């Protein structure tokens, strides 16, 4: 019998779970679900080993102390990557005991062994109880930090005799990275299957556009919008007119001291996906522009959650900005020698957008 000490990422309070080494990880998920009083399906929980440089994370380490304050340490971010998730069909012993060829460090006291990631937007019973306690919102703290940067930039523009209004595009990633990095964790966005006939239609459209406009990365940069737009339009069409595609949408913040424009905004009810094209293939600058813009949109429309996409057509960054965390996922569209998209990677992008826009955000989340 093994006693594994687990901790929910973002909550930071260790708890023990007893389980036999020959049991599978799926059973460990069942035990953790019961322990944390999680209301969703046990198989939706993501489990990772808290093993760094051949040693278990200490239960009294700065990593755990920071987690209790709501800060996710860089070490934790490195350990909860998608390709490191524990296979629910494998045995506990495989990961926490090992064999002669790959012996795991001995399990003992004052150690953390399992990192638990609760699906985005869900809460454990303990987290809900924390929400009931009045405290300064993390969003307000993030906005205050962001406004310090924006206000300094505004003063510099005044000194240079330029208009004092700060647009998203005036900001570089280095300016806002210290603010957003603290709250950013990787995640697996929802996906929802799209009918093959619809995907064939989208692929045919991009095939025609490639023949008409020429190679993607030749000519003027604005050409890429003509390849990004069909993906957004095809997915939006699947909702039978319930998704609006807004073009060059302007947003002026109130509590967030900035203004700017998104290339596109997908709107379905209260859900928003803000899309920014990465200029000069600078994905970091595009991310800075979009993250700040989404904060302004959340401000003026009083939204708890805003989704964003940064893309240059081949590279795609998806993020979900909410009051406590910013969840980020990076992926790509693969192109062949004729600049035509690989159908599987194109399908992946379209199904992520479809999943985000759908009411059931847990559909096919694998």
CSV table of C-alpha atoms in Angstrom, one decimal:
chain,number,residue,atom,x,y,z
A,1,UNK,CA,0.0,0.0,0.0
A,2,UNK,CA,1.3,3.4,-1.0
A,3,UNK,CA,0.4,6.7,0.6
A,4,UNK,CA,0.6,9.4,-2.1
A,5,UNK,CA,0.4,13.0,-1.0
A,6,UNK,CA,-1.5,15.0,-3.6
A,7,UNK,CA,-2.1,18.8,-4.1
A,8,UNK,CA,-4.5,20.6,-6.4
A,9,UNK,CA,-2.7,23.1,-8.6
A,10,UNK,CA,-3.8,26.6,-7.7
A,11,UNK,CA,-5.1,25.5,-4.2
A,12,UNK,CA,-1.9,24.2,-2.6
A,13,UNK,CA,-3.2,22.2,0.4
A,14,UNK,CA,-1.6,18.7,0.5
A,15,UNK,CA,-3.8,15.6,1.2
A,16,UNK,CA,-3.0,11.9,1.4
A,17,UNK,CA,-4.5,9.1,-0.7
A,18,UNK,CA,-3.8,5.4,0.0
A,19,UNK,CA,-3.6,3.0,-3.0
A,20,UNK,CA,-2.0,-0.2,-4.0
A,21,UNK,CA,0.8,-0.1,-6.5
A,22,UNK,CA,-0.9,-2.6,-8.8
A,23,UNK,CA,-4.0,-0.4,-9.1
A,24,UNK,CA,-4.4,1.8,-12.2
A,25,UNK,CA,-4.2,5.6,-12.3
A,26,UNK,CA,-7.9,5.7,-13.2
A,27,UNK,CA,-8.7,4.4,-9.7
A,28,UNK,CA,-6.5,7.0,-8.1
A,29,UNK,CA,-8.6,9.6,-10.0
A,30,UNK,CA,-11.7,8.2,-8.4
A,31,UNK,CA,-10.2,8.4,-4.9
A,32,UNK,CA,-9.0,12.0,-5.5
A,33,UNK,CA,-12.4,13.0,-6.8
A,34,UNK,CA,-14.0,11.8,-3.6
A,35,UNK,CA,-11.3,13.4,-1.4
A,36,UNK,CA,-11.6,16.9,-2.9
A,37,UNK,CA,-15.4,16.6,-3.3
A,38,UNK,CA,-15.0,17.4,-7.0
A,39,UNK,CA,-18.4,17.6,-8.7
A,40,UNK,CA,-17.4,16.6,-12.2
A,41,UNK,CA,-16.3,13.3,-13.7
A,42,UNK,CA,-13.2,11.7,-12.2
A,43,UNK,CA,-11.7,11.0,-15.6
A,44,UNK,CA,-11.7,14.8,-16.3
A,45,UNK,CA,-9.0,15.3,-13.6
A,46,UNK,CA,-5.5,15.5,-14.9
A,47,UNK,CA,-2.7,13.9,-12.8
A,48,UNK,CA,1.1,14.6,-13.0
A,49,UNK,CA,4.1,13.4,-11.0
A,50,UNK,CA,5.5,16.0,-8.7
A,51,UNK,CA,9.0,14.8,-9.6
A,52,UNK,CA,11.7,17.4,-10.3
A,53,UNK,CA,15.4,16.5,-11.0
A,54,UNK,CA,14.9,13.0,-9.6
A,55,UNK,CA,13.3,14.1,-6.3
A,56,UNK,CA,9.8,14.6,-5.0
A,57,UNK,CA,8.7,18.2,-4.4
A,58,UNK,CA,8.9,19.0,-0.7
A,59,UNK,CA,5.6,19.6,1.1
A,60,UNK,CA,7.1,22.7,2.8
A,61,UNK,CA,9.0,24.0,-0.2
A,62,UNK,CA,8.5,27.5,-1.7
A,63,UNK,CA,6.7,25.8,-4.6
A,64,UNK,CA,3.9,24.7,-2.3
A,65,UNK,CA,3.9,27.9,-0.2
A,66,UNK,CA,3.4,29.9,-3.4
A,67,UNK,CA,0.6,27.6,-4.5
A,68,UNK,CA,-1.2,28.3,-1.3
A,69,UNK,CA,-1.2,32.0,-2.2
A,70,UNK,CA,-2.6,31.3,-5.7
A,71,UNK,CA,0.8,31.5,-7.5
A,72,UNK,CA,1.8,28.6,-9.8
A,73,UNK,CA,5.6,28.2,-9.7
A,74,UNK,CA,7.5,27.8,-13.0
A,75,UNK,CA,8.5,24.3,-11.8
A,76,UNK,CA,4.9,23.3,-11.6
A,77,UNK,CA,4.2,24.7,-15.1
A,78,UNK,CA,7.0,22.6,-16.4
A,79,UNK,CA,5.6,19.4,-14.8
A,80,UNK,CA,2.0,19.8,-16.0
A,81,UNK,CA,2.6,19.7,-19.7
A,82,UNK,CA,0.2,17.7,-21.8
A,83,UNK,CA,2.7,15.0,-22.7
A,84,UNK,CA,3.6,14.4,-19.0
A,85,UNK,CA,0.1,13.5,-17.9
A,86,UNK,CA,-0.2,10.1,-16.1
A,87,UNK,CA,-1.9,7.5,-18.3
A,88,UNK,CA,-5.1,6.5,-16.6
A,89,UNK,CA,-4.8,2.9,-17.9
A,90,UNK,CA,-1.3,2.4,-16.5
A,91,UNK,CA,-0.5,1.1,-13.0
A,92,UNK,CA,0.4,3.3,-10.0
A,93,UNK,CA,3.6,1.3,-9.5
A,94,UNK,CA,4.9,2.3,-13.0
A,95,UNK,CA,5.0,5.9,-12.0
A,96,UNK,CA,5.7,5.8,-8.3
A,97,UNK,CA,7.8,2.7,-7.8
A,98,UNK,CA,9.3,1.8,-11.1
A,99,UNK,CA,11.4,-1.2,-12.1
A,100,UNK,CA,15.1,-2.0,-11.8
A,101,UNK,CA,15.9,0.0,-15.0
A,102,UNK,CA,14.1,3.1,-13.8
A,103,UNK,CA,13.8,3.1,-10.0
A,104,UNK,CA,11.8,6.0,-8.6
A,105,UNK,CA,12.9,7.8,-5.4
A,106,UNK,CA,11.5,6.4,-2.2
A,107,UNK,CA,8.1,7.7,-1.1
A,108,UNK,CA,8.3,9.2,2.4
A,109,UNK,CA,7.2,12.0,4.6
A,110,UNK,CA,7.2,15.7,3.8
A,111,UNK,CA,6.9,15.0,0.1
A,112,UNK,CA,4.3,15.9,-2.7
A,113,UNK,CA,3.9,13.1,-5.2
A,114,UNK,CA,0.9,14.0,-7.3
A,115,UNK,CA,-0.1,17.3,-8.9
A,116,UNK,CA,-3.9,17.5,-9.6
A,117,UNK,CA,-5.2,19.8,-12.3
A,118,UNK,CA,-9.0,20.4,-12.1
A,119,UNK,CA,-10.6,21.2,-15.5
A,120,UNK,CA,-10.8,24.9,-16.3
A,121,UNK,CA,-13.9,26.6,-15.0
A,122,UNK,CA,-14.6,23.8,-12.4
A,123,UNK,CA,-14.1,24.0,-8.7
A,124,UNK,CA,-13.6,21.7,-5.8
A,125,UNK,CA,-15.8,22.0,-2.7
A,126,UNK,CA,-12.8,23.5,-0.9
A,127,UNK,CA,-12.3,26.1,-3.6
A,128,UNK,CA,-16.0,27.1,-3.5
A,129,UNK,CA,-15.7,27.6,0.2
A,130,UNK,CA,-12.7,29.9,-0.4
A,131,UNK,CA,-14.8,31.9,-2.9
A,132,UNK,CA,-17.4,32.6,-0.2
A,133,UNK,CA,-14.8,34.4,1.9
A,134,UNK,CA,-14.6,38.0,0.9
A,135,UNK,CA,-11.1,38.9,-0.5
A,136,UNK,CA,-9.7,41.3,-3.0
A,137,UNK,CA,-10.2,39.8,-6.5
A,138,UNK,CA,-7.1,38.7,-8.3
A,139,UNK,CA,-8.5,40.5,-11.4
A,140,UNK,CA,-8.3,43.8,-9.6
A,141,UNK,CA,-4.7,43.2,-8.6
A,142,UNK,CA,-3.8,42.3,-12.2
A,143,UNK,CA,-5.5,45.4,-13.5
A,144,UNK,CA,-3.7,47.6,-11.0
A,145,UNK,CA,-0.3,46.1,-12.0
A,146,UNK,CA,-1.2,46.5,-15.7
A,147,UNK,CA,-2.3,50.1,-15.2
A,148,UNK,CA,1.1,51.0,-13.7
A,149,UNK,CA,2.7,49.9,-16.9
A,150,UNK,CA,0.1,51.6,-19.1
A,151,UNK,CA,0.3,54.9,-17.2
A,152,UNK,CA,4.1,55.0,-17.4
A,153,UNK,CA,3.9,54.4,-21.1
A,154,UNK,CA,1.2,57.1,-21.4
A,155,UNK,CA,3.5,59.7,-19.6
A,156,UNK,CA,6.4,58.8,-22.0
A,157,UNK,CA,4.2,59.4,-25.0
A,158,UNK,CA,3.2,62.8,-23.6
A,159,UNK,CA,6.8,63.8,-23.1
A,160,UNK,CA,7.4,62.8,-26.8
A,161,UNK,CA,4.5,65.0,-27.9
A,162,UNK,CA,2.4,62.1,-29.0
A,163,UNK,CA,-1.2,61.3,-28.2
A,164,UNK,CA,-1.5,60.0,-24.7
A,165,UNK,CA,-4.0,57.2,-25.4
A,166,UNK,CA,-2.4,53.8,-25.1
A,167,UNK,CA,-3.3,51.2,-27.8
A,168,UNK,CA,-2.7,47.5,-27.3
A,169,UNK,CA,-0.3,47.6,-30.3
A,170,UNK,CA,1.9,50.1,-28.4
A,171,UNK,CA,2.8,47.4,-25.9
A,172,UNK,CA,5.6,44.8,-26.2
A,173,UNK,CA,5.6,41.4,-24.4
A,174,UNK,CA,8.6,42.5,-22.2
A,175,UNK,CA,6.4,45.2,-20.8
A,176,UNK,CA,3.6,43.0,-19.6
A,177,UNK,CA,5.3,39.6,-19.3
A,178,UNK,CA,5.9,40.0,-15.5
A,179,UNK,CA,2.2,40.7,-15.0
A,180,UNK,CA,0.7,37.9,-17.0
A,181,UNK,CA,3.3,35.2,-16.5
A,182,UNK,CA,2.4,35.0,-12.8
A,183,UNK,CA,-1.2,34.0,-13.7
A,184,UNK,CA,-0.6,31.8,-16.8
A,185,UNK,CA,-0.8,28.0,-16.7
A,186,UNK,CA,-1.0,25.5,-19.6
A,187,UNK,CA,-4.3,23.9,-20.4
A,188,UNK,CA,-6.0,21.6,-22.9
A,189,UNK,CA,-8.7,23.5,-24.6
A,190,UNK,CA,-12.1,21.8,-25.3
A,191,UNK,CA,-12.6,20.2,-28.7
A,192,UNK,CA,-15.8,19.2,-30.5
A,193,UNK,CA,-16.0,17.0,-33.6
A,194,UNK,CA,-16.8,18.6,-36.9
A,195,UNK,CA,-18.5,16.7,-39.7
A,196,UNK,CA,-16.0,15.6,-42.4
A,197,UNK,CA,-18.1,17.2,-45.1
A,198,UNK,CA,-17.8,20.6,-43.4
A,199,UNK,CA,-14.0,20.1,-43.1
A,200,UNK,CA,-13.8,19.2,-46.7
A,201,UNK,CA,-15.5,22.4,-47.6
A,202,UNK,CA,-13.1,24.4,-45.5
A,203,UNK,CA,-10.1,22.7,-47.0
A,204,UNK,CA,-11.4,23.3,-50.5
A,205,UNK,CA,-11.9,27.0,-49.7
A,206,UNK,CA,-8.3,27.3,-48.5
A,207,UNK,CA,-7.1,25.4,-51.6
A,208,UNK,CA,-8.8,27.9,-53.8
A,209,UNK,CA,-7.5,30.9,-51.8
A,210,UNK,CA,-4.0,29.5,-52.0
A,211,UNK,CA,-4.2,29.2,-55.7
A,212,UNK,CA,-5.7,32.7,-56.0
A,213,UNK,CA,-3.5,34.6,-53.6
A,214,UNK,CA,-0.3,32.7,-53.9
A,215,UNK,CA,2.1,31.4,-51.2
A,216,UNK,CA,1.1,32.4,-47.6
A,217,UNK,CA,4.3,34.1,-46.6
A,218,UNK,CA,5.0,36.0,-49.8
A,219,UNK,CA,3.7,39.5,-50.5
A,220,UNK,CA,1.9,41.7,-47.9
A,221,UNK,CA,1.3,40.5,-44.4
A,222,UNK,CA,-2.4,41.5,-44.6
A,223,UNK,CA,-2.9,38.6,-47.0
A,224,UNK,CA,-2.9,36.1,-44.1
A,225,UNK,CA,-6.2,37.4,-42.9
A,226,UNK,CA,-7.8,36.0,-46.0
A,227,UNK,CA,-6.6,32.5,-44.8
A,228,UNK,CA,-7.5,33.0,-41.2
A,229,UNK,CA,-11.0,34.4,-41.8
A,230,UNK,CA,-12.4,31.3,-43.6
A,231,UNK,CA,-11.6,29.1,-40.6
A,232,UNK,CA,-13.5,31.4,-38.3
A,233,UNK,CA,-16.4,31.8,-40.8
A,234,UNK,CA,-16.7,28.0,-41.4
A,235,UNK,CA,-16.8,27.2,-37.7
A,236,UNK,CA,-19.2,30.1,-36.9
A,237,UNK,CA,-21.5,28.9,-39.7
A,238,UNK,CA,-22.0,25.6,-37.8
A,239,UNK,CA,-24.1,27.4,-35.2
A,240,UNK,CA,-26.8,28.4,-37.7
A,241,UNK,CA,-26.5,32.1,-37.3
A,242,UNK,CA,-26.0,32.2,-33.5
A,243,UNK,CA,-22.4,33.3,-33.8
A,244,UNK,CA,-21.5,36.8,-35.0
A,245,UNK,CA,-18.2,37.5,-36.6
A,246,UNK,CA,-17.2,41.1,-35.8
A,247,UNK,CA,-14.5,42.7,-37.9
A,248,UNK,CA,-12.0,45.3,-36.6
A,249,UNK,CA,-13.8,45.6,-33.3
A,250,UNK,CA,-12.7,48.6,-31.2
A,251,UNK,CA,-12.6,48.4,-27.4
A,252,UNK,CA,-11.8,51.2,-25.0
A,253,UNK,CA,-11.2,50.2,-21.4
A,254,UNK,CA,-12.6,52.0,-18.4
A,255,UNK,CA,-10.8,50.5,-15.3
A,256,UNK,CA,-8.1,49.2,-17.6
A,257,UNK,CA,-6.4,52.3,-19.1
A,258,UNK,CA,-6.0,51.2,-22.7
A,259,UNK,CA,-7.8,51.0,-26.1
A,260,UNK,CA,-7.3,49.1,-29.3
A,261,UNK,CA,-8.7,46.9,-32.0
A,262,UNK,CA,-9.1,43.2,-32.6
A,263,UNK,CA,-9.0,41.8,-36.2
A,264,UNK,CA,-12.0,39.7,-35.4
A,265,UNK,CA,-14.3,38.9,-32.4
A,266,UNK,CA,-16.5,35.8,-32.4
A,267,UNK,CA,-19.6,36.5,-30.3
A,268,UNK,CA,-22.1,33.9,-29.1
A,269,UNK,CA,-24.3,35.1,-26.2
A,270,UNK,CA,-22.0,36.3,-23.5
A,271,UNK,CA,-19.0,34.3,-24.9
A,272,UNK,CA,-16.3,36.2,-26.7
A,273,UNK,CA,-13.2,35.0,-28.7
A,274,UNK,CA,-10.9,37.8,-29.6
A,275,UNK,CA,-8.6,37.2,-32.5
A,276,UNK,CA,-5.3,39.1,-33.2
A,277,UNK,CA,-3.0,38.5,-36.2
A,278,UNK,CA,0.6,38.4,-35.1
A,279,UNK,CA,2.4,41.1,-37.1
A,280,UNK,CA,5.8,40.3,-38.5
A,281,UNK,CA,5.4,36.8,-37.1
A,282,UNK,CA,6.0,38.2,-33.6
A,283,UNK,CA,3.7,35.9,-31.6
A,284,UNK,CA,4.9,37.4,-28.3
A,285,UNK,CA,3.8,40.9,-29.3
A,286,UNK,CA,0.5,39.6,-30.6
A,287,UNK,CA,0.0,37.8,-27.3
A,288,UNK,CA,0.7,41.0,-25.3
A,289,UNK,CA,-1.8,42.9,-27.5
A,290,UNK,CA,-4.5,40.3,-27.2
A,291,UNK,CA,-4.1,39.7,-23.4
A,292,UNK,CA,-4.3,43.4,-22.6
A,293,UNK,CA,-7.2,43.8,-25.1
A,294,UNK,CA,-9.1,41.0,-23.4
A,295,UNK,CA,-8.6,42.6,-20.0
A,296,UNK,CA,-10.2,45.8,-21.4
A,297,UNK,CA,-13.1,43.8,-22.9
A,298,UNK,CA,-13.7,42.0,-19.6
A,299,UNK,CA,-13.7,45.4,-18.0
A,300,UNK,CA,-16.2,47.2,-20.3
A,301,UNK,CA,-18.5,44.2,-20.8
A,302,UNK,CA,-18.2,42.9,-17.2
A,303,UNK,CA,-17.2,39.4,-18.4
A,304,UNK,CA,-15.8,36.8,-16.1
A,305,UNK,CA,-14.2,34.9,-18.9
A,306,UNK,CA,-12.8,36.0,-22.3
A,307,UNK,CA,-11.1,33.8,-24.9
A,308,UNK,CA,-8.3,34.9,-27.2
A,309,UNK,CA,-6.5,33.6,-30.3
A,310,UNK,CA,-3.2,34.9,-31.6
A,311,UNK,CA,-2.1,33.6,-35.0
A,312,UNK,CA,-0.1,34.2,-38.1
A,313,UNK,CA,-2.1,31.4,-39.7
A,314,UNK,CA,0.5,28.6,-39.1
A,315,UNK,CA,1.1,29.3,-35.4
A,316,UNK,CA,-1.8,29.5,-33.0
A,317,UNK,CA,-2.0,30.5,-29.4
A,318,UNK,CA,-5.3,29.9,-27.6
A,319,UNK,CA,-6.0,31.3,-24.2
A,320,UNK,CA,-8.8,31.6,-21.7
A,321,UNK,CA,-8.6,34.6,-19.4
A,322,UNK,CA,-10.6,34.4,-16.2
A,323,UNK,CA,-10.5,36.2,-12.9
A,324,UNK,CA,-7.8,33.9,-11.3
A,325,UNK,CA,-5.9,32.3,-14.1
A,326,UNK,CA,-5.0,32.7,-17.8
A,327,UNK,CA,-5.0,29.2,-19.4
A,328,UNK,CA,-2.8,28.9,-22.5
A,329,UNK,CA,-2.3,26.4,-25.3
A,330,UNK,CA,0.0,26.5,-28.3
A,331,UNK,CA,-0.5,24.6,-31.5
A,332,UNK,CA,0.2,24.8,-35.3
A,333,UNK,CA,-1.2,24.3,-38.8
A,334,UNK,CA,1.3,22.2,-40.8
A,335,UNK,CA,1.8,23.3,-44.4
A,336,UNK,CA,3.0,21.1,-47.3
A,337,UNK,CA,5.4,22.3,-50.0
A,338,UNK,CA,2.6,24.1,-51.8
A,339,UNK,CA,1.5,25.9,-48.6
A,340,UNK,CA,-1.7,23.8,-48.3
A,341,UNK,CA,-2.6,22.9,-44.8
A,342,UNK,CA,-2.3,19.4,-43.5
A,343,UNK,CA,-5.9,18.3,-43.0
A,344,UNK,CA,-5.5,16.8,-39.5
A,345,UNK,CA,-3.8,20.0,-38.1
A,346,UNK,CA,-6.5,22.2,-39.8
A,347,UNK,CA,-9.2,20.0,-38.3
A,348,UNK,CA,-7.5,20.4,-34.8
A,349,UNK,CA,-7.7,24.2,-35.0
A,350,UNK,CA,-11.3,24.2,-36.2
A,351,UNK,CA,-12.5,21.7,-33.6
A,352,UNK,CA,-10.8,23.7,-30.8
A,353,UNK,CA,-12.7,26.9,-31.9
A,354,UNK,CA,-15.9,24.9,-32.2
A,355,UNK,CA,-15.4,23.4,-28.8
A,356,UNK,CA,-14.8,26.8,-27.2
A,357,UNK,CA,-17.9,28.3,-28.8
A,358,UNK,CA,-20.1,25.3,-27.9
A,359,UNK,CA,-22.3,25.3,-24.8
A,360,UNK,CA,-20.8,21.9,-23.7
A,361,UNK,CA,-17.1,22.8,-23.3
A,362,UNK,CA,-16.3,19.3,-22.1
A,363,UNK,CA,-17.1,17.7,-25.4
A,364,UNK,CA,-14.3,15.4,-26.6
A,365,UNK,CA,-11.8,17.2,-24.4
A,366,UNK,CA,-9.1,14.7,-25.2
